[in-house]
PDB file of C-alpha atoms in Angstrom:
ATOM      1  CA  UNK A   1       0.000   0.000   0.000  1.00  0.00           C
ATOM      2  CA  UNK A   2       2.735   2.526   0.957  1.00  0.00           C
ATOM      3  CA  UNK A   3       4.445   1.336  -2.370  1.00  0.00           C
ATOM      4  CA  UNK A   4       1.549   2.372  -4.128  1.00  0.00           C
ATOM      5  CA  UNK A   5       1.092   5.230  -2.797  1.00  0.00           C
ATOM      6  CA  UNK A   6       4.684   6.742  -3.635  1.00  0.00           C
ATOM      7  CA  UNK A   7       4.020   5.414  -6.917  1.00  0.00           C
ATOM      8  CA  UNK A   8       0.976   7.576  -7.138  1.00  0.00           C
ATOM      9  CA  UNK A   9       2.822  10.712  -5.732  1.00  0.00           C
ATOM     10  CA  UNK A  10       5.533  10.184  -7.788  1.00  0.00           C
ATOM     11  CA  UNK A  11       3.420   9.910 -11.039  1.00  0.00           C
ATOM     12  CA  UNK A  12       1.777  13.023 -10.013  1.00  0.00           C
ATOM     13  CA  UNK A  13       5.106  15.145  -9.467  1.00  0.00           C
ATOM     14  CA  UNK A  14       6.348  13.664 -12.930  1.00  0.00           C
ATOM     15  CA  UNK A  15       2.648  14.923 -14.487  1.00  0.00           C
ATOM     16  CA  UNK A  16       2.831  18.235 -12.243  1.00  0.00           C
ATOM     17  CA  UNK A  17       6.789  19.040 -13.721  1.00  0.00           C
ATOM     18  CA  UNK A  18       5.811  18.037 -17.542  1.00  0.00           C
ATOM     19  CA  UNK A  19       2.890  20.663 -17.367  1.00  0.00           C
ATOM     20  CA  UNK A  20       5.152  23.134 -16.104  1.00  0.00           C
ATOM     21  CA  UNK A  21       7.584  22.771 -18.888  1.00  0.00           C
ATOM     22  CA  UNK A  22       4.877  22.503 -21.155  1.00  0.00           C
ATOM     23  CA  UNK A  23       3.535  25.959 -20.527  1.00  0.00           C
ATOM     24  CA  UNK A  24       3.612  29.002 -22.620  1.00  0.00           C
ATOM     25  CA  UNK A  25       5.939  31.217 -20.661  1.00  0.00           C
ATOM     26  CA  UNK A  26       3.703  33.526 -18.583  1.00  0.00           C
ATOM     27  CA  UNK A  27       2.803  37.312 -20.431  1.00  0.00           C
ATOM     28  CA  UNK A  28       3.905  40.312 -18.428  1.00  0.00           C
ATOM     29  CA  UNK A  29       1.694  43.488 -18.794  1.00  0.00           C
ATOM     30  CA  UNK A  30       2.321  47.014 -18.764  1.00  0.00           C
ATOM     31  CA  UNK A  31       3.939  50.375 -20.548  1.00  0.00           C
ATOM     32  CA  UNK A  32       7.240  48.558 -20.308  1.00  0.00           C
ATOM     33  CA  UNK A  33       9.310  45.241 -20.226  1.00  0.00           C
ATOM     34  CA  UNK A  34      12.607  44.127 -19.663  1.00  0.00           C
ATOM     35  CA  UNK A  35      14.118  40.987 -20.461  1.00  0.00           C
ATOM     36  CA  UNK A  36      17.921  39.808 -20.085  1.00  0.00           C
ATOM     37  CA  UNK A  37      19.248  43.401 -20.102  1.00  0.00           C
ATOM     38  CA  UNK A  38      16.909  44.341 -22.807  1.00  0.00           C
ATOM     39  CA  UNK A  39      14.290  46.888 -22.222  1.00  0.00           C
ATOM     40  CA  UNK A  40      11.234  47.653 -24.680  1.00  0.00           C
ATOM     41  CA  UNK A  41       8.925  50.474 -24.309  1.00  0.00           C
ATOM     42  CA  UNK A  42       6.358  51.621 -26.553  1.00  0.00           C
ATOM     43  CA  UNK A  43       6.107  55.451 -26.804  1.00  0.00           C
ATOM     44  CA  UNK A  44       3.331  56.298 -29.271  1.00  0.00           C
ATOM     45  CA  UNK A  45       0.609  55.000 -31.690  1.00  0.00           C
ATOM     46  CA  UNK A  46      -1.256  56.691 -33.941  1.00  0.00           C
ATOM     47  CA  UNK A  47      -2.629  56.289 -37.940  1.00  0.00           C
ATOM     48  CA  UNK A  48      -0.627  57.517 -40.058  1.00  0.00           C
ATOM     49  CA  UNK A  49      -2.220  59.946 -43.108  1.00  0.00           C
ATOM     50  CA  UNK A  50      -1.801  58.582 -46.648  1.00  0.00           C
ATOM     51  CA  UNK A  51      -1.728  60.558 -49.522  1.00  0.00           C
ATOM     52  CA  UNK A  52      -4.656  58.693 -51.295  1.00  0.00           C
ATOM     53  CA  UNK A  53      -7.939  58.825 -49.749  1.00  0.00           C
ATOM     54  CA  UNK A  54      -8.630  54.482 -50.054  1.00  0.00           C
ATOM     55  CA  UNK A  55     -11.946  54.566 -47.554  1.00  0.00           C
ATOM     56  CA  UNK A  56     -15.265  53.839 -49.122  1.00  0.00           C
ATOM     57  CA  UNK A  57     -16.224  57.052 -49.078  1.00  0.00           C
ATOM     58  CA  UNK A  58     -13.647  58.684 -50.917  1.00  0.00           C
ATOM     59  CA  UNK A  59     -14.957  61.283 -54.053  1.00  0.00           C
ATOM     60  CA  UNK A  60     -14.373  60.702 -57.112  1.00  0.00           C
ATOM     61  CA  UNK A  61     -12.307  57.197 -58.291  1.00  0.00           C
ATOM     62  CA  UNK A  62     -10.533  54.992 -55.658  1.00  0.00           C
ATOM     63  CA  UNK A  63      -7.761  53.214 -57.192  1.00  0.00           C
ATOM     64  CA  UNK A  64      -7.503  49.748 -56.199  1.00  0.00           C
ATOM     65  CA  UNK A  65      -4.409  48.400 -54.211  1.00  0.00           C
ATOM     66  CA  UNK A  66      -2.643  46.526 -57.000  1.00  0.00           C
ATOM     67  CA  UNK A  67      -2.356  50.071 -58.852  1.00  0.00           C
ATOM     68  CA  UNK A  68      -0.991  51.365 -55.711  1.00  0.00           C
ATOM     69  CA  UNK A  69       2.180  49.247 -54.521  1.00  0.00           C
ATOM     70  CA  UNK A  70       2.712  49.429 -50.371  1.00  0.00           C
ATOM     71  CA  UNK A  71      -0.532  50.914 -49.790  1.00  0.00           C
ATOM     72  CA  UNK A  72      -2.998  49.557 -47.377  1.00  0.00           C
ATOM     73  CA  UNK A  73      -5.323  46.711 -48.900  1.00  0.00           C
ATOM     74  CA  UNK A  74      -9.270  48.363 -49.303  1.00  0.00           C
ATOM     75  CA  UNK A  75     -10.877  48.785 -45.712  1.00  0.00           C
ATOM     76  CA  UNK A  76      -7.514  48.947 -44.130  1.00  0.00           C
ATOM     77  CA  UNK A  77      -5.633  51.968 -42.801  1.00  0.00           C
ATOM     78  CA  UNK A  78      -1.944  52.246 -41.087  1.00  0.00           C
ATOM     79  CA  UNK A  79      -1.060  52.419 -38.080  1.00  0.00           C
ATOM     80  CA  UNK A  80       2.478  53.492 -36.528  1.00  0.00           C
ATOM     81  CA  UNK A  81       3.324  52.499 -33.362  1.00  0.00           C
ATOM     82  CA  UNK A  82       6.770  53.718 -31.441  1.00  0.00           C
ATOM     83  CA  UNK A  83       8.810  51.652 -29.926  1.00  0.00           C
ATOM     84  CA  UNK A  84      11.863  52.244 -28.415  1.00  0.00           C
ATOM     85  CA  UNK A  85      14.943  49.609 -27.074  1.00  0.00           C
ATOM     86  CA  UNK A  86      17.609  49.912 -24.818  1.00  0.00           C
ATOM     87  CA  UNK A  87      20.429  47.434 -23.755  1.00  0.00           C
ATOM     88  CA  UNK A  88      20.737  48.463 -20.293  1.00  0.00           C
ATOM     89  CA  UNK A  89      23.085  45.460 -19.864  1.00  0.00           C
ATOM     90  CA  UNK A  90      27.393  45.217 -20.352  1.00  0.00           C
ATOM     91  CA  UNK A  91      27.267  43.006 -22.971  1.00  0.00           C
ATOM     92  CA  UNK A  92      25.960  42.646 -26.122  1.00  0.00           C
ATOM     93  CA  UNK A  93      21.876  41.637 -27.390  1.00  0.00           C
ATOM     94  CA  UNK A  94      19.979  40.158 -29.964  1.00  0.00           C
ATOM     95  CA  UNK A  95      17.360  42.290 -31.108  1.00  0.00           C
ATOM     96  CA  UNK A  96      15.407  41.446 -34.403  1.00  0.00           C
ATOM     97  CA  UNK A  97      12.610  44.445 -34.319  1.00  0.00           C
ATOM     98  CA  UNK A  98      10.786  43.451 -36.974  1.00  0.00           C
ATOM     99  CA  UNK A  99      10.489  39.941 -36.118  1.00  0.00           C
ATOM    100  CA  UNK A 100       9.696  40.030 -31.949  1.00  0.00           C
ATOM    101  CA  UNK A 101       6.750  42.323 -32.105  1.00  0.00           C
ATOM    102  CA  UNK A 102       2.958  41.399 -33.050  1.00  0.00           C
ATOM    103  CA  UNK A 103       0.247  44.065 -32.614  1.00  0.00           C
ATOM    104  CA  UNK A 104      -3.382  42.584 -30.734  1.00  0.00           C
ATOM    105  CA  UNK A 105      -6.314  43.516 -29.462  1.00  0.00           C
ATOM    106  CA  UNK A 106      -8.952  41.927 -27.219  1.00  0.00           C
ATOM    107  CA  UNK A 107     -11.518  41.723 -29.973  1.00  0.00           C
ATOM    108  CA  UNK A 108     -10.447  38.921 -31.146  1.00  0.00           C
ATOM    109  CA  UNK A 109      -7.457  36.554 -31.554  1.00  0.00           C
ATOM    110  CA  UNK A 110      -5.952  37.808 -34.440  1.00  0.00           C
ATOM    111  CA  UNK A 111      -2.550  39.608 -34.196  1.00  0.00           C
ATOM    112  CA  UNK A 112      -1.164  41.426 -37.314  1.00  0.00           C
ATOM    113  CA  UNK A 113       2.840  41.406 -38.220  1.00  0.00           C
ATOM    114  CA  UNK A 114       4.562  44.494 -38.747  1.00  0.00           C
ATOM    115  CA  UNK A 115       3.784  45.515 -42.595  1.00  0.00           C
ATOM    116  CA  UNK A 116       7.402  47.497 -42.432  1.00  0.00           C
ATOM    117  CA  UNK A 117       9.352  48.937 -39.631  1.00  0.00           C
ATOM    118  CA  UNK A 118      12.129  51.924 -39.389  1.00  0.00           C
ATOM    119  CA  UNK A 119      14.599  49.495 -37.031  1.00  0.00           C
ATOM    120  CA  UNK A 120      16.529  48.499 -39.752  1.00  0.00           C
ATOM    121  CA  UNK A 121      18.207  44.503 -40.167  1.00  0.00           C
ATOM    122  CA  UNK A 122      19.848  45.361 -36.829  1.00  0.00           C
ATOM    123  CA  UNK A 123      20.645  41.638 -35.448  1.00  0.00           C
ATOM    124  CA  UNK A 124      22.067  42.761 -31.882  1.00  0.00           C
ATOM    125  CA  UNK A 125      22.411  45.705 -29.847  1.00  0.00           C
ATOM    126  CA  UNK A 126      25.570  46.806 -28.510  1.00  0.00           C
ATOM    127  CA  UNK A 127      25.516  46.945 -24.224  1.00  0.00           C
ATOM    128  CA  UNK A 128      24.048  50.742 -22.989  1.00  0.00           C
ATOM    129  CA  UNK A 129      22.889  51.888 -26.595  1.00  0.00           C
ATOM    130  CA  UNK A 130      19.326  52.280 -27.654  1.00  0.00           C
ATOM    131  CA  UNK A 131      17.375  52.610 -30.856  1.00  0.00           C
ATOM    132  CA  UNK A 132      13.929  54.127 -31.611  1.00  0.00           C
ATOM    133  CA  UNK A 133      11.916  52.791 -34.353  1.00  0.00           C
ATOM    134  CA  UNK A 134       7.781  52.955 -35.984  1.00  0.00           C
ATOM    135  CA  UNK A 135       6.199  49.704 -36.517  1.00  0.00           C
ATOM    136  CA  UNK A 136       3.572  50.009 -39.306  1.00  0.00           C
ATOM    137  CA  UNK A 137       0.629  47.426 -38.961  1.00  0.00           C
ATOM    138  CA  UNK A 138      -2.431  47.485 -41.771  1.00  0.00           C
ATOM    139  CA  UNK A 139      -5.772  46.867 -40.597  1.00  0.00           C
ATOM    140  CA  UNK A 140      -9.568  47.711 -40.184  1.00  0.00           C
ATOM    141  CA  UNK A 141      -9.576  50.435 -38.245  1.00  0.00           C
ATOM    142  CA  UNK A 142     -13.295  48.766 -36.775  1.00  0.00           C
ATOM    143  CA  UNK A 143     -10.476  46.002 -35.231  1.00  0.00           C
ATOM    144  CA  UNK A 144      -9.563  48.233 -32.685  1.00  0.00           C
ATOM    145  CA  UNK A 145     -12.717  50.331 -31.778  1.00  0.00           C
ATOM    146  CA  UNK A 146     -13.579  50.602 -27.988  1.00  0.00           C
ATOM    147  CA  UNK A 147     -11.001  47.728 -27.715  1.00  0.00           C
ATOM    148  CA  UNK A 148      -7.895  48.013 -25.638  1.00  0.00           C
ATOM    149  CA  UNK A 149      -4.491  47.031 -27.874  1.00  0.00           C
ATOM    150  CA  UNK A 150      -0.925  45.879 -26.992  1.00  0.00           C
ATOM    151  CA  UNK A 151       2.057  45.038 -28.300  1.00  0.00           C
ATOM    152  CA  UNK A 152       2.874  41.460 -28.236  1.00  0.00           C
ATOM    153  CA  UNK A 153       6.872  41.291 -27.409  1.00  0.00           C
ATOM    154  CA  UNK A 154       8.470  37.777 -27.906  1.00  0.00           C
ATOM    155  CA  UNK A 155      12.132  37.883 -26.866  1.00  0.00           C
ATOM    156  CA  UNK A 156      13.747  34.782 -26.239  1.00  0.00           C
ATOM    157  CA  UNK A 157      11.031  32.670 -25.941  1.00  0.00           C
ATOM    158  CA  UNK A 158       9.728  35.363 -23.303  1.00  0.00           C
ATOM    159  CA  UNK A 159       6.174  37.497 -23.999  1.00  0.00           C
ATOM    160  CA  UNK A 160       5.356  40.566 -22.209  1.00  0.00           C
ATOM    161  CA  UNK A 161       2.265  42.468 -23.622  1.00  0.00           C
ATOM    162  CA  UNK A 162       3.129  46.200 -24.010  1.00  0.00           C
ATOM    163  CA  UNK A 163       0.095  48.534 -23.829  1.00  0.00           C
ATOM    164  CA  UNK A 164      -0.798  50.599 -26.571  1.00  0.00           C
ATOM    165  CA  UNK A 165      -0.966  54.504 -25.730  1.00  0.00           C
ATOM    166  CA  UNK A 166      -4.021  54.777 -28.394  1.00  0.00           C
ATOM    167  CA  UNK A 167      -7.481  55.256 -27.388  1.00  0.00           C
ATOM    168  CA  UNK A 168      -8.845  51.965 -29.528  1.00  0.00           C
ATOM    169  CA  UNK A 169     -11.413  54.910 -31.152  1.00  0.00           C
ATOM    170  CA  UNK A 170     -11.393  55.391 -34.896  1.00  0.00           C
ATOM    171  CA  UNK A 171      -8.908  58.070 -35.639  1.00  0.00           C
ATOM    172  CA  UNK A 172      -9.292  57.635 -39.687  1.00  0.00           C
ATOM    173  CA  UNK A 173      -6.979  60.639 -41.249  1.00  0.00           C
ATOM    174  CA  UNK A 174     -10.025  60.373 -44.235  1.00  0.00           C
ATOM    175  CA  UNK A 175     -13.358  60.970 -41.411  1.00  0.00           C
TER     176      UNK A 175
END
């Protein structure tokens, strides 16, 4: 019986440890993270004006997006978000910019990819320097209406959700 039953709390720390390595690593919330010397805040967000009015709305014709290379697809609009990074550590980073950050919003589970980014193909950051980039993300403007938004920040296998100093109200440059 006493066998058994340290075969049964045994199985259970096993079960209890593999569950624990199994788990996504736990999100961190707020204006700003840090992560192995690496620190990430996000500064501003806002949608950025195009030059061609590409709402339904707009007078006159509206060119479609295949005549219009880079340009938001129809029913989209940009949005630039800020973000700025700083090794705060003595030794060199990784930082890939374009590929750690993912832009969400608690209407739904879709995240959107940076379209383009000002960062550069920096692939580290040198210890006690910093960089300050825009993030450009296409999509509905309706996709963040009345709906709080962060930046999603995978570094290293570690995600810390960055809020979003934007309202979540339609700002369209075009209304």
């Amino acid at each position: 019986m006493v066998i058994l039953a340290a075969v049964a709390v045994g199985l259970f720390g096993v079960g209890r440890l593999v569950a624990v390595l199994r788990a996504p690593p736990r999100a961190v919330v707020g204006a700003e993270a840090t992560h192995d010397g690496v620190n990430v805040r996000v500064t501003a967000a806002s949608w950025t004006g195009m030059d061609h009015d590409m709402s339904g709305t707009a007078p006159g014709y509206t060119m479609p997006p295949a005549m219009m290379p880079g340009m938001p697809a129809a029913g989209e609009q940009r949005l630039a978000v800020t973000v700025t990074v700083v090794n705060t550590s003595d030794e060199t980073r990784p930082v890939r910019p374009a590929r750690e950050f993912t832009l969400r919003a608690a209407t739904g589970e879709k995240g959107w990819e940076p379209h383009s980014h000002t960062f550069g193909e920096l692939p580290r950051l040198a210890a006690h320097n910093a960089l300050a980039g825009t993030l450009f993300f296409d999509l509905p403007p309706a996709d963040l209406n009345g709906s709080p938004a962060w930046i999603e920040w995978n570094h290293e296998g570690v995600v810390s959700r960055l809020s979003v100093p934007f309202n979540g109200a339609v700002h369209s440059p075009h209304r």
